[in-house]
Structures are given as C-alpha cells and as structure tokens.
mmCIF file of C-alpha atoms in Angstrom:
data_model
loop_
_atom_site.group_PDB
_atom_site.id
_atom_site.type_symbol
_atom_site.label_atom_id
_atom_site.label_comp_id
_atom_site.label_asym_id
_atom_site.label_seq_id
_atom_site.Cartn_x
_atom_site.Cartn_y
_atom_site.Cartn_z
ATOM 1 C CA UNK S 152 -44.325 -25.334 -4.720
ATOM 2 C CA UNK S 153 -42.660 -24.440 -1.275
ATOM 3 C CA UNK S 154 -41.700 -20.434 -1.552
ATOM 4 C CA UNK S 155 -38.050 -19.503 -0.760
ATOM 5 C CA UNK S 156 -37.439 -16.449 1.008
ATOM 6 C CA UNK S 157 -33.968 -16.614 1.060
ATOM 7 C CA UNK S 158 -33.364 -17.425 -1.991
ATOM 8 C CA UNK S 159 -35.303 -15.381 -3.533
ATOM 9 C CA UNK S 160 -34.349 -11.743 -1.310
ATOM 10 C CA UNK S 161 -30.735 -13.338 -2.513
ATOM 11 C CA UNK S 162 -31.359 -12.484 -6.314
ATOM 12 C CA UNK S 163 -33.004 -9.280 -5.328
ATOM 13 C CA UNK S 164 -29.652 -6.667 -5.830
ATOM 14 C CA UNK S 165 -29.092 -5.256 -2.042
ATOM 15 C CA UNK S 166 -29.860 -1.852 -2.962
ATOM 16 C CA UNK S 167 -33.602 -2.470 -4.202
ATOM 17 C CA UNK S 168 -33.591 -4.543 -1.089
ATOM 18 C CA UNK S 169 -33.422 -1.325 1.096
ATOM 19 C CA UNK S 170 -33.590 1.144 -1.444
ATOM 20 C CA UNK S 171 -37.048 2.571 0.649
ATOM 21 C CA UNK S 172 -34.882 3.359 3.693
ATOM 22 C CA UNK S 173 -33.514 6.170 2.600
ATOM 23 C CA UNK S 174 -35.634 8.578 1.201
ATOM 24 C CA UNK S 175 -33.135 11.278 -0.145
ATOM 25 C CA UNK S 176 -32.820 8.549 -3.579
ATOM 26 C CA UNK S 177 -36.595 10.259 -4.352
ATOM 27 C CA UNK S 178 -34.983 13.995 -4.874
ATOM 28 C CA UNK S 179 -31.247 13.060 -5.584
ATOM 29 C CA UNK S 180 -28.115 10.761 -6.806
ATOM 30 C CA UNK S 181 -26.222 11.493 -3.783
ATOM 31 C CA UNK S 182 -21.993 10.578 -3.964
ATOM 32 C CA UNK S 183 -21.228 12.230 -0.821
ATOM 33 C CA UNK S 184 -21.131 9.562 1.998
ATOM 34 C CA UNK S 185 -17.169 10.523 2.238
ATOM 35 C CA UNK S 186 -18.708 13.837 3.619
ATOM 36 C CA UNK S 187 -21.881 14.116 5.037
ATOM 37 C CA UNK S 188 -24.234 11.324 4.887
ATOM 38 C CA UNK S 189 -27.678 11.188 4.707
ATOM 39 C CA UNK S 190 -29.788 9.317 7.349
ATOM 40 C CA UNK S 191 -30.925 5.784 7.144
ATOM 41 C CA UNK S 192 -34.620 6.098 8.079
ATOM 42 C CA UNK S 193 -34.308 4.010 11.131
ATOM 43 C CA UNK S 194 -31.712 6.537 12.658
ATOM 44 C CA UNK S 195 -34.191 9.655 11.684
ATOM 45 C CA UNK S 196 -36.747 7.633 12.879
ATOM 46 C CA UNK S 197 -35.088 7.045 16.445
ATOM 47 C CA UNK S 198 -33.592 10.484 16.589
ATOM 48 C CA UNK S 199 -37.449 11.917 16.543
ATOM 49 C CA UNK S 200 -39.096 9.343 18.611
ATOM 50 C CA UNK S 201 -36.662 10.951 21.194
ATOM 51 C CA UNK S 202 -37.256 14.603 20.538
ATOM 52 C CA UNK S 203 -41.351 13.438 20.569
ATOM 53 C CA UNK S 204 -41.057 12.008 24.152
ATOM 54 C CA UNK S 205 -38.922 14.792 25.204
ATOM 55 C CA UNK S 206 -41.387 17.785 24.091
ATOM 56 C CA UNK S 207 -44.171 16.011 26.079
ATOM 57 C CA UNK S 208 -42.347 14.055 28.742
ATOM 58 C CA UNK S 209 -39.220 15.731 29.340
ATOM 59 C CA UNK S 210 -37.276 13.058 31.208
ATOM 60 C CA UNK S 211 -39.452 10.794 32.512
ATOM 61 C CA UNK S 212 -38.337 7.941 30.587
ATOM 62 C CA UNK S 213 -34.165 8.668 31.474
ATOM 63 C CA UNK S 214 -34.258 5.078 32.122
ATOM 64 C CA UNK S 215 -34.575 4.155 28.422
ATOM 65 C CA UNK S 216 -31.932 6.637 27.910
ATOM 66 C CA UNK S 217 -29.337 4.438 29.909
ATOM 67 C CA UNK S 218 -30.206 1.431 28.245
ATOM 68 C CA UNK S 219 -29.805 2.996 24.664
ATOM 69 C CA UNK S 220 -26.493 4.437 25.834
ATOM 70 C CA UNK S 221 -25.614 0.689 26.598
ATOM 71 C CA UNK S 222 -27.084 -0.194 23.494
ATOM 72 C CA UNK S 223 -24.560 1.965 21.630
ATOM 73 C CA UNK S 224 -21.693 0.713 22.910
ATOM 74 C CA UNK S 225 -23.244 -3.000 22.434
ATOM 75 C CA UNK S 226 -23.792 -2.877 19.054
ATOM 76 C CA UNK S 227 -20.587 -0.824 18.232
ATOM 77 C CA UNK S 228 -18.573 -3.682 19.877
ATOM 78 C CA UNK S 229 -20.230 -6.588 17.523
ATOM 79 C CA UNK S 230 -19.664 -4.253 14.655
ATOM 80 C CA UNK S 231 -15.829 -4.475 15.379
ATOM 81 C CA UNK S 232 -15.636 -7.788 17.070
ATOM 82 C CA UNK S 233 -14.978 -6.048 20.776
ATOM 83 C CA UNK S 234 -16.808 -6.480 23.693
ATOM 84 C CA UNK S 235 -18.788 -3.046 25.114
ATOM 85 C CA UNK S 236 -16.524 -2.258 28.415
ATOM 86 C CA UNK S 237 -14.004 -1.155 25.478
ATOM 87 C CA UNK S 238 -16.325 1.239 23.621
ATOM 88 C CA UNK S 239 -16.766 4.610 24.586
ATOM 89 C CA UNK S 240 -19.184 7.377 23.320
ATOM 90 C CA UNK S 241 -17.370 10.454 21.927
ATOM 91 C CA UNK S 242 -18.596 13.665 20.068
ATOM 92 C CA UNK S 243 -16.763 12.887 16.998
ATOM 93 C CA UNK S 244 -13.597 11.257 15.550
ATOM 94 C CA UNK S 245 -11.543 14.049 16.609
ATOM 95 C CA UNK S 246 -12.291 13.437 20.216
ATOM 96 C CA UNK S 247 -11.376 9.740 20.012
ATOM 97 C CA UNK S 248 -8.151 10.447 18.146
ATOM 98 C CA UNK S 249 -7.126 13.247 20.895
ATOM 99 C CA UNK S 250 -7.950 10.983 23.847
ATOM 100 C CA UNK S 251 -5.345 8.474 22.257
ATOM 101 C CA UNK S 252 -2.827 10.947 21.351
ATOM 102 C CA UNK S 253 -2.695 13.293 24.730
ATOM 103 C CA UNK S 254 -3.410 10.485 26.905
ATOM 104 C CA UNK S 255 -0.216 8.472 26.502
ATOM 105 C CA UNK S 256 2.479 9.585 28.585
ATOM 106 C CA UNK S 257 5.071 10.372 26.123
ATOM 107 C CA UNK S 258 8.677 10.916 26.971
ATOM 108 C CA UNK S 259 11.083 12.852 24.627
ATOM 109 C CA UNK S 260 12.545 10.583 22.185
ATOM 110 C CA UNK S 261 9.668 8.412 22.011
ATOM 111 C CA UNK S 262 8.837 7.226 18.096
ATOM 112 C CA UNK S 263 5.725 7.814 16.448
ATOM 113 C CA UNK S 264 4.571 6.300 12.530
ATOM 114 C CA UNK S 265 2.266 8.383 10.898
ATOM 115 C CA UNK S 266 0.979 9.574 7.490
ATOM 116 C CA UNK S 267 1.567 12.068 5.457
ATOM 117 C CA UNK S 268 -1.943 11.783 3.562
ATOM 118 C CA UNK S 269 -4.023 11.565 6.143
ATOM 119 C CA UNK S 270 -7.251 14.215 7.295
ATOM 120 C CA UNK S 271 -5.979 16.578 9.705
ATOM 121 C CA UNK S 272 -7.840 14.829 12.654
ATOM 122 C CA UNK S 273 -5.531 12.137 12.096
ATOM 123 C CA UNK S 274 -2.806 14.617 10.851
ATOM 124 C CA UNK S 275 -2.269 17.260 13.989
ATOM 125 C CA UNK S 276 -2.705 15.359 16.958
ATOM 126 C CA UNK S 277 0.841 13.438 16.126
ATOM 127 C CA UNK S 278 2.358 16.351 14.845
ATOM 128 C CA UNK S 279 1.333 18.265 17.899
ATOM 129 C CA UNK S 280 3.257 15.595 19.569
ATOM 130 C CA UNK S 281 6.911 17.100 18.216
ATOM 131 C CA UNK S 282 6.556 19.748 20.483
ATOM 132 C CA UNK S 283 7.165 17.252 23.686
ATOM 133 C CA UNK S 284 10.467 15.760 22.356
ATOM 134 C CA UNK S 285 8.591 13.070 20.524
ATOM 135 C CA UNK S 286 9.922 11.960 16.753
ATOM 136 C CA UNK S 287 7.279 11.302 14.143
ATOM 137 C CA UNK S 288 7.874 9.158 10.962
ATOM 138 C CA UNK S 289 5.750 10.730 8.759
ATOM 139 C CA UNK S 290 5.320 7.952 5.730
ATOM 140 C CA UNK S 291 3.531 7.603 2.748
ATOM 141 C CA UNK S 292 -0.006 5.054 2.811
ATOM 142 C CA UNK S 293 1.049 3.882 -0.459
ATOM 143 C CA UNK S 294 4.353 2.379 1.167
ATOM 144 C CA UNK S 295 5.130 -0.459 0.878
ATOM 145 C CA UNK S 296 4.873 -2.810 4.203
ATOM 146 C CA UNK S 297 8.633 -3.679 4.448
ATOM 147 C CA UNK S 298 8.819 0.360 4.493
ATOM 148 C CA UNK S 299 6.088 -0.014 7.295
ATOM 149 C CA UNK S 300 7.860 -2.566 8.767
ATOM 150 C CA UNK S 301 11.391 -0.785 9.455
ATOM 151 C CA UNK S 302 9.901 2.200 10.280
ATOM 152 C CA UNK S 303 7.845 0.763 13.170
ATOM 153 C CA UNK S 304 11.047 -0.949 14.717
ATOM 154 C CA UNK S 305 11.419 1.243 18.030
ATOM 155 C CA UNK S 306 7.924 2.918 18.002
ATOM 156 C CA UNK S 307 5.386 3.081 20.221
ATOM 157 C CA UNK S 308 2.617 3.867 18.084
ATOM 158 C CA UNK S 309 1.616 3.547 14.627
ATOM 159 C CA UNK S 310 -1.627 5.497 13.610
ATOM 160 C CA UNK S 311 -3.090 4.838 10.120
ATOM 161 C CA UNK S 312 -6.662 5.333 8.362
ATOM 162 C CA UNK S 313 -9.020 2.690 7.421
ATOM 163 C CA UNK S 314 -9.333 4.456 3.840
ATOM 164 C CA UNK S 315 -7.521 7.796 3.170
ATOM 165 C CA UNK S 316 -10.256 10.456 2.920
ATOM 166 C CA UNK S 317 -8.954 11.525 -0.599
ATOM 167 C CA UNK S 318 -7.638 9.227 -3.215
ATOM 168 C CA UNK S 319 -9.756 6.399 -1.172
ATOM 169 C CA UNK S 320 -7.004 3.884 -0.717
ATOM 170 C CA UNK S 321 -8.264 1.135 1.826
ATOM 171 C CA UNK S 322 -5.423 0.202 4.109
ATOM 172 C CA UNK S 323 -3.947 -3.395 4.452
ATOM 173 C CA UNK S 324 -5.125 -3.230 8.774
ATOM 174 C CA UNK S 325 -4.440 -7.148 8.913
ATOM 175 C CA UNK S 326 -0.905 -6.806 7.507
ATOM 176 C CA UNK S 327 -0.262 -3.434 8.887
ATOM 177 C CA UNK S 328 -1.351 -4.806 12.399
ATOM 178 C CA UNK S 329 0.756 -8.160 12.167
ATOM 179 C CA UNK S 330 3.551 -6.072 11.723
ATOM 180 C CA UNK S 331 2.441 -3.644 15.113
ATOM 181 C CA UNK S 332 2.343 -7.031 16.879
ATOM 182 C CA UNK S 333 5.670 -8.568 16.039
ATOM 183 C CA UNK S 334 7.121 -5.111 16.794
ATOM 184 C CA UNK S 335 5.110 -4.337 20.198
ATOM 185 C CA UNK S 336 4.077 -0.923 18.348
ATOM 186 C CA UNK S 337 0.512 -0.032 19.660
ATOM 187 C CA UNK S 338 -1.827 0.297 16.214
ATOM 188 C CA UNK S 339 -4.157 3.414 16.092
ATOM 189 C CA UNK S 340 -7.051 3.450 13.316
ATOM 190 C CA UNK S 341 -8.852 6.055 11.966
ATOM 191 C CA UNK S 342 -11.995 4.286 10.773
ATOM 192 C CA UNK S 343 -14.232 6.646 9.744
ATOM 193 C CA UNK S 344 -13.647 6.303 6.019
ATOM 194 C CA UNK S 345 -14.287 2.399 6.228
ATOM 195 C CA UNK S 346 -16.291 1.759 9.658
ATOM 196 C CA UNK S 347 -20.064 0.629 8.124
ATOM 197 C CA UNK S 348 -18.398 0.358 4.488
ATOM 198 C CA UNK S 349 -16.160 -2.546 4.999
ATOM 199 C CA UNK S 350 -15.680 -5.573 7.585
ATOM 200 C CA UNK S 351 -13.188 -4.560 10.560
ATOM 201 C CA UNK S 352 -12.429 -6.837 13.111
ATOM 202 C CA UNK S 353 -10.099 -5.179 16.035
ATOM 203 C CA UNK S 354 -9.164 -8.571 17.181
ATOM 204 C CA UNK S 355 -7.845 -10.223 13.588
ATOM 205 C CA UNK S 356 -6.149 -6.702 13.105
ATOM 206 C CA UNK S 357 -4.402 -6.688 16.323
ATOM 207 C CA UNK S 358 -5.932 -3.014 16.841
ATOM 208 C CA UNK S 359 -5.023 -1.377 19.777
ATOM 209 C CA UNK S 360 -7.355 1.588 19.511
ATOM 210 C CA UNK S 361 -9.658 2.913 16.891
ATOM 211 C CA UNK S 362 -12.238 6.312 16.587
ATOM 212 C CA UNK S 363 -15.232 6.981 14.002
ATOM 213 C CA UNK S 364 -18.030 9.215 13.751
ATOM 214 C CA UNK S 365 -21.126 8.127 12.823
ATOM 215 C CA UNK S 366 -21.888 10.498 9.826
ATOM 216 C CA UNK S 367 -20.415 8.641 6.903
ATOM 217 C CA UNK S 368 -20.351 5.458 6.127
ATOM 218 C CA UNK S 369 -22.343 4.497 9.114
ATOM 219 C CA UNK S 370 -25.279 6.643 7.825
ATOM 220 C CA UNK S 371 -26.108 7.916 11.309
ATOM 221 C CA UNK S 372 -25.651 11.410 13.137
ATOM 222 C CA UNK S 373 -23.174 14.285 13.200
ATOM 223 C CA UNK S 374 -21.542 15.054 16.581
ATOM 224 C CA UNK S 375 -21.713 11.115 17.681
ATOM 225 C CA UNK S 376 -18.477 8.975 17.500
ATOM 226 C CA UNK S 377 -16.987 6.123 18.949
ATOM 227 C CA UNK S 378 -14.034 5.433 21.048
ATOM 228 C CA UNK S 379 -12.714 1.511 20.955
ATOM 229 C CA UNK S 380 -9.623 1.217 23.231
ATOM 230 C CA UNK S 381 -8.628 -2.635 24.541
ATOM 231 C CA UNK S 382 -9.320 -3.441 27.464
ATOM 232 C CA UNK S 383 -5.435 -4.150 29.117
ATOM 233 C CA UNK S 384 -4.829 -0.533 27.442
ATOM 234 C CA UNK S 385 -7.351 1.710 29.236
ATOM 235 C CA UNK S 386 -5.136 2.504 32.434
ATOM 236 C CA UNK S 387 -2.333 3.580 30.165
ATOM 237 C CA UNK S 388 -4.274 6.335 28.183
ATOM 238 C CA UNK S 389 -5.157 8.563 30.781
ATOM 239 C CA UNK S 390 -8.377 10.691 29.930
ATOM 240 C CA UNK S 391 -7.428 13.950 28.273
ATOM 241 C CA UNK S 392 -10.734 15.614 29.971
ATOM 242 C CA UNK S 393 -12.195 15.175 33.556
ATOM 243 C CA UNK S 394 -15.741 15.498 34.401
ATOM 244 C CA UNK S 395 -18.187 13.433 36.883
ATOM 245 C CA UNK S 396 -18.844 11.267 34.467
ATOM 246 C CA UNK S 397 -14.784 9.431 34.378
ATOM 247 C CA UNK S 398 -15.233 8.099 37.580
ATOM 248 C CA UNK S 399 -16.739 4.671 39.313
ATOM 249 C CA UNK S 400 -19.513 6.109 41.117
ATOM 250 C CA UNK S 401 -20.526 8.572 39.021
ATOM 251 C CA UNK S 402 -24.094 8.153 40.204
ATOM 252 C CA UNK S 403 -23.574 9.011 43.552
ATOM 253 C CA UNK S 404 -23.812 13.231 42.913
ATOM 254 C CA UNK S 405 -22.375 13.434 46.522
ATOM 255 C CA UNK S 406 -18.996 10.738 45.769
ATOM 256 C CA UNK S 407 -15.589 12.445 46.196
ATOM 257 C CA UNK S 408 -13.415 9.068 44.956
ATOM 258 C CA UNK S 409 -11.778 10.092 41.914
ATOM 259 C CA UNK S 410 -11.449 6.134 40.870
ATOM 260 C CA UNK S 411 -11.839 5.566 36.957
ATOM 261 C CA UNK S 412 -14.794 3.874 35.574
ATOM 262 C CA UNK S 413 -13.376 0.513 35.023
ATOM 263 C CA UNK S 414 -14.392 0.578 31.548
ATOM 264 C CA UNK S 415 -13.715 2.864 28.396
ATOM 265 C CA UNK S 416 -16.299 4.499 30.076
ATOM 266 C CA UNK S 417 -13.658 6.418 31.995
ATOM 267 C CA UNK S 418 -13.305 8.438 28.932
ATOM 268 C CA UNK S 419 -17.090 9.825 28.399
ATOM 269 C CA UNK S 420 -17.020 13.580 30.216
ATOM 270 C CA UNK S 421 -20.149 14.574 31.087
ATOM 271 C CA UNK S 422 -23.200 14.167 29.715
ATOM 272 C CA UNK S 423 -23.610 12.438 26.427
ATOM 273 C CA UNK S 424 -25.358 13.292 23.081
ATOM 274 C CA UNK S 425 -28.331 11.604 24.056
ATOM 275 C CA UNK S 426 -30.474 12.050 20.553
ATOM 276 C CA UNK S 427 -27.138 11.053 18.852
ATOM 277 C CA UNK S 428 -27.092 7.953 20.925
ATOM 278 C CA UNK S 429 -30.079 7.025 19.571
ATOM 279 C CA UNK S 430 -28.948 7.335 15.772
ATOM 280 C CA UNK S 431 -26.119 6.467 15.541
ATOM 281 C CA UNK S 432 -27.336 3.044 18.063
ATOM 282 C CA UNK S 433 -30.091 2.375 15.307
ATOM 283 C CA UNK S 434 -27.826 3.535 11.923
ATOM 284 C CA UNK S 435 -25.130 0.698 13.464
ATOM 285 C CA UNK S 436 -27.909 -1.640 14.067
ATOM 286 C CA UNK S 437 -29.212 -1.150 11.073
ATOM 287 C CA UNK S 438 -25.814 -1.853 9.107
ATOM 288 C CA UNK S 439 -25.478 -5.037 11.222
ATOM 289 C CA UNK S 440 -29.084 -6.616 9.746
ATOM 290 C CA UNK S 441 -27.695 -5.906 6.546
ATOM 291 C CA UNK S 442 -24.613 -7.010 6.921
ATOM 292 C CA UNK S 443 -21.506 -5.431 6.610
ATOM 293 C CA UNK S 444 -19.861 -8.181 3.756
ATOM 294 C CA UNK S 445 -22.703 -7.497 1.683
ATOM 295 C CA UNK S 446 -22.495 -4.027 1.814
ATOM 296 C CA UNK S 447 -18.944 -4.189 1.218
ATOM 297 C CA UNK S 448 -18.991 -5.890 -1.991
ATOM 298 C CA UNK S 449 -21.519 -3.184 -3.214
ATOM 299 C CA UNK S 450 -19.752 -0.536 -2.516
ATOM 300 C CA UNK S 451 -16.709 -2.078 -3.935
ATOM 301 C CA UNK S 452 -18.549 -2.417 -7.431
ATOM 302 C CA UNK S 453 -20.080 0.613 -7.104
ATOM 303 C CA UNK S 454 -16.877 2.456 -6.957
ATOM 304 C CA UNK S 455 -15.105 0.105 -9.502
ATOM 305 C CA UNK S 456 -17.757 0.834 -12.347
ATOM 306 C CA UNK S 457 -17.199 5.004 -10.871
ATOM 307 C CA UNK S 458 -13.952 4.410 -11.831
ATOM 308 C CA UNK S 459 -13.197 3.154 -14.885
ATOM 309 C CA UNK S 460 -16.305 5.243 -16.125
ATOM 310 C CA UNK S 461 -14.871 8.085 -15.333
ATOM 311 C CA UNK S 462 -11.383 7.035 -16.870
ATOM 312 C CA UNK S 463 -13.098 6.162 -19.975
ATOM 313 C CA UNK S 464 -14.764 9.690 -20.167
ATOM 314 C CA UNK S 465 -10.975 10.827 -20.207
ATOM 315 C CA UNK S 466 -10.908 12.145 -16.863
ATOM 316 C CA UNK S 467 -7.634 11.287 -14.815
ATOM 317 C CA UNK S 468 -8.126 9.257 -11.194
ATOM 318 C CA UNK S 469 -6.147 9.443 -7.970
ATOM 319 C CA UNK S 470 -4.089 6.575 -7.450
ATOM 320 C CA UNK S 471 -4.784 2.809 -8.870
ATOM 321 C CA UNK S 472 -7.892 0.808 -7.818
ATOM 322 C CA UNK S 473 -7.300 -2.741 -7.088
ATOM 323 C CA UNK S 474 -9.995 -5.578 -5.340
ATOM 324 C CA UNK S 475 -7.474 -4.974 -2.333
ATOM 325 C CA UNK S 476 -7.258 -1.613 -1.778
ATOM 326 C CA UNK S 477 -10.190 0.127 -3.498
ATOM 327 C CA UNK S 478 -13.136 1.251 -1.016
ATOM 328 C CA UNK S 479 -16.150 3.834 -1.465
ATOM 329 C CA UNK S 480 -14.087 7.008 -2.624
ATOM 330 C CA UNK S 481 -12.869 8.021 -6.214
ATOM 331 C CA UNK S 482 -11.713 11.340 -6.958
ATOM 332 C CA UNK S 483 -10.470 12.301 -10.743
ATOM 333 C CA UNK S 484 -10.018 15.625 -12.066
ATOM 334 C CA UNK S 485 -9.788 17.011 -15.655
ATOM 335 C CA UNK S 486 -6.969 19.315 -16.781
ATOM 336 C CA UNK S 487 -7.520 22.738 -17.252
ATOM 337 C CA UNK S 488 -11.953 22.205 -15.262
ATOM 338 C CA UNK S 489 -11.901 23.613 -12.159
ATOM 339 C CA UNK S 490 -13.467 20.872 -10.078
ATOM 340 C CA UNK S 491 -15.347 23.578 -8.114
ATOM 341 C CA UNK S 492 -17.166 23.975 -11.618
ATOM 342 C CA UNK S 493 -17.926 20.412 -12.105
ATOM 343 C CA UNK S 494 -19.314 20.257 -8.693
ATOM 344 C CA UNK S 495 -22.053 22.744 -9.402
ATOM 345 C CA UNK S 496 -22.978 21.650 -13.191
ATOM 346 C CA UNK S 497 -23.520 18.099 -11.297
ATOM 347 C CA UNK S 498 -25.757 19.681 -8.124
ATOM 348 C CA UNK S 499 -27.817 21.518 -10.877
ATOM 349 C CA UNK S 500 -28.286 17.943 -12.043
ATOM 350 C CA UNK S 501 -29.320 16.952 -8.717
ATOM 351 C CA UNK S 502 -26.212 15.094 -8.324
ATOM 352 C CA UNK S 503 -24.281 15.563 -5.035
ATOM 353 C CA UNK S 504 -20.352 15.242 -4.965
ATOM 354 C CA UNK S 505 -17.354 17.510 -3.700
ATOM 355 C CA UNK S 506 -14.609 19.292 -4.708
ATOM 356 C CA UNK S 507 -11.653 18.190 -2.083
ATOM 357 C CA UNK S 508 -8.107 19.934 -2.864
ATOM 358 C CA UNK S 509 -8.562 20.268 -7.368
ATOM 359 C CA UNK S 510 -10.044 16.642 -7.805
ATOM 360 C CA UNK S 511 -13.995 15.997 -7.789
ATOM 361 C CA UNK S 512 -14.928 13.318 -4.998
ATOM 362 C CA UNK S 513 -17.551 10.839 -5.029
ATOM 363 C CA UNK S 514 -18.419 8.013 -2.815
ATOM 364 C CA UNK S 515 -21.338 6.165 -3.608
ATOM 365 C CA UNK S 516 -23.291 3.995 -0.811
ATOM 366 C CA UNK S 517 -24.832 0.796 -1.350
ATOM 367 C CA UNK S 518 -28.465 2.310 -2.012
ATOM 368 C CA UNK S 519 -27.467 3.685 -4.886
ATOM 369 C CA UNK S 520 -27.610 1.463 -8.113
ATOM 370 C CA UNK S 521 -25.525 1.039 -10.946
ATOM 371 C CA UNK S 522 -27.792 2.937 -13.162
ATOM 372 C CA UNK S 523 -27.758 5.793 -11.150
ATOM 373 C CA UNK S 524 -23.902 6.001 -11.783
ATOM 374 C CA UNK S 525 -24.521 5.361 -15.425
ATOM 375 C CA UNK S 526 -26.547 8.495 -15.509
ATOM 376 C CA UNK S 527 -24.058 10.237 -13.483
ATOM 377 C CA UNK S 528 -21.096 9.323 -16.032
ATOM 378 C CA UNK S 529 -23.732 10.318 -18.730
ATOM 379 C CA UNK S 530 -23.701 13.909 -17.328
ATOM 380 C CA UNK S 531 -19.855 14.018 -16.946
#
C-alpha cells in the first residue's frame, strides 16, 4: 500500500505537528503570546548559533551577517505579500509607528483617523500630532465602516490595529483599506497583535504602511521589528533619525553624499540588532513553513473554545466574538475578583496569563491544544 505523507501529517492536529518546537509546553500552559512570547526553537536556535560564532570568531563571518539582514527583510516581505526594498528593520513597533507619524510633513489643519482603543504606541504618536495644528478623529474600532467611511473623507491618514491589544477585536483591513483607497487616505497598521497569527496581505488591503515587533505572535525576539512602507511612499516619509546608515553609500566610511538609500532601507539608523536579525529572520521563516492559514484557523478555535468556556464558568467577556472579528486574545473578568488575584492562583498552577486594565487576558498560540485550555477552564 503506497504511504501518504500528506495525507496523513493532514489528520495529525497542527499543534502535535510542532508541538516539540517549543519547549516551554514541558514546564507550562502558557496564554501570554499577546505579551511576551516564548521562542520557537528555530529562533533560539539561530539567536545562539550567532552568540557561539561571535565568542570564538568575533566578526569574521560579517558577511553572513549581511545576507541574514537581507534575509529578514526577504522573508518579512512574502509574509505580507511586499517585495524587500519596502521592508525595513526597526527596534520595535514603536519605532516603525514614529517613523510614519513624524516623518510626514504635516501642515496645520491636516486630518488624522485614529482610535480611541488602541496601545499607546499606536495611541501617542497621533495625539502628539495636535500639537502641530493637526485634527485627529479619534473613533471607536467597533464603528461601524460607514462611520469609518465619513470620517476618512478629507484625511490624510487613517491608522488602525490589526487586533486591538485588549478586548482582541480583529479589524476588517480589506474593508477598512477599500475605503482609504476610494478616499486617497493613506492606511497605517499596527500589526503586531495579528502579524504571524492571521493572513495579511498589504497589497489586497491597500496598506500604505504597517510596523510589528517580532515578540508576539511571530514567536521571535524582543527589540526586533519591522517597518513595511510602499515603495512610491518612501520619499514622502522623511526619516525621523539620521545616521550613516540612511544614505546610498553607506559603505563608503569616507562618502559625504547625504542621498537616501533608495529603499526602506533609508530608514535603518545605524547599526542593526544583529542577533535579533537572526530570530526574528528564522521565527518568520518558521511561521511561513507552517503556514500562516493554518495557524490562523487554530488560533481562531483556540480562542473560540477560551471563550465560551469562560462564559459558561460565569465569567463576563470583552466585547462579542464572531468568525470575522475574533483573533488570539480574550479577556473576561469576574465581578467583585480582582484579576490581579486570578492571575497569580493561575501562575501557581503553572498557567501564564495577564491582568491588563481589571480583565484577565489570555491568548493562546497554536502549540497549545484544546485540552490544555480544558484544564485551564477546569482551574477557573
């Protein structure tokens, strides 16, 4: 009888497919990707191949660094259908955000959409943005899109998350960025809650600009982000900081031409997180090979059975969960239990969550197993 592989991986459930690369499932149930995530094996495992040739060959092999720089932005661009000249390598999502935000050249009465929900990263850098004369429609992410829609008429920018950080509402980008195109509003995302979670394509969405670090959902390293801006955008977002690293011939020490980098390069200052590269290059590599619609539909059932588990126990949730809007987050609190309180009964349990302003938060990856969350809703 002829042997099937693929058909027989198929009926193996994704998580015991890859369950042995990660080996934090041996000490703990960890809901926490929203925060901090653990690291795939194959970033750990690049991240210390580096430090090893390092302590014995210091830079000898800085050739291999270039090429996993390149690498980076490579295999960010196929994970958001863009091509590499319009990644950049940033320290974190707070960088990309700022390079978008300060870079425009604003003029007073300029028109801004924003969200009232949204982390501060994506909060503070369009509020900041008052102070120059520029108005900011501050919205809610459970709008509705004709609300969108007239409040975009006239603006120059609309800047939205993938998935609010909180109640975990995934954002409608394909709608949402129809609506930036027929209005000529340039469309800002703030992936980080999504980016490794669920299927983004900058193209489809008519994205004009997006940041994410690489500690969540993409299971890779802290302090390593990345910076998408389109192509025909880049020489009207100026780069908010200036180093030898923004310009063309950076590699000539002795080169006085201040000429950009003719790529989203331009916005890399300096030298880069090299060990990060490496991580976060294999973490996104690694999400590719498994797939990003597969791990999108697991984390979507994952956080559907978190849900109504959690309802059942009589807990109350944060918002309503629907195929179309529901991601990897679910936060629900219980009157009168500090969540701070449930928190630590769970980590005793070895069960890792987090209190975020009175509700409990978890956000379950797709390594973990539905049993795992049956234990969890045991303990609660």
């Amino acid at each position: 009888m002829r042997y099937d592989s693929r058909s027989t991986a198929d009926a193996i459930p994704l998580w015991q497919q890859y369950r042995h690369q990660f080996p934090v499932t041996e000490r703990l149930i960890y809901l926490h990707h929203a925060g901090v995530s653990p690291l795939c094996r194959p970033a750990a495992e690049a991240m210390r191949s580096l430090a090893d040739d390092c302590l014995m060959f210091g830079s000898l092999h800085y050739d291999q660094w270039m090429e996993t720089y390149q690498g980076l932005r490579v295999a960010a661009a196929r994970l958001v259908n863009a091509t590499p000249a319009e990644i950049a390598i940033v320290k974190n999502t707070s960088e990309g955000i700022s390079t978008v935000a300060l870079g425009i050249d604003w003029r007073p009465g300029d028109k801004v959409v924003a969200f009232r929900e949204e982390f501060p990263a994506n909060f503070f850098p369009w509020k900041k943005l008052e102070s120059k004369g520029v108005r900011v429609v501050w919205l809610s992410c459970l709008d509705p899109l004709d609300r969108i829609d007239e409040a975009a008429k006239g603006a120059r920018l609309l800047a939205l998350s993938f998935v609010q950080y909180l109640s975990g509402h995934r954002a409608d980008l394909e709608a949402v960025g129809e609506i930036c195109r027929r209005r000529g509003v340039c469309f800002f995302v703030d992936a980080i809650q999504g980016l490794g979670a669920f299927p983004l394509d900058v193209r489809r969405c008519h994205i004009h600009a997006l940041a994410a670090d690489g500690h969540k959902w993409l299971m890779g390293p802290e302090g390593c982000g990345i910076l998408y801006i389109q192509k025909d955008l880049q020489d009207s977002i100026e780069p908010v900081e200036f180093g030898w690293t923004n310009i063309a011939g950076y590699n000539d020490y002795s080169c006085r031409d201040m000429t950009l980098r003719p790529d989203a390069g331009r916005y890399e200052c300096g030298t880069l997180n090299t060990i990060g590269c490496y991580g976060l290059r294999a973490a996104i590599e690694f999400v590719l090979e498994v797939g990003v619609e597969n791990i999108g539909q697991a984390v979507q059932a994952l956080g559907d059975q978190m849900f109504e588990g959690v309802r059942t126990k009589g807990y109350e949730t944060l918002g309503e969960r629907t195929p179309s809007n529901g991601a990897g987050i679910v936060s629900f609190r219980r009157e009168g239990v500090d969540s701070r309180l449930i928190v630590r009964q769970l980590k005793d349990q070895n069960i890792i969550a987090a209190p975020r302003q009175g509700w409990v938060r978890m956000s379950p990856h797709f390594y973990i197993s539905p049993t795992e969350i049956e234990k969890v809703l045991d303990v609660l």
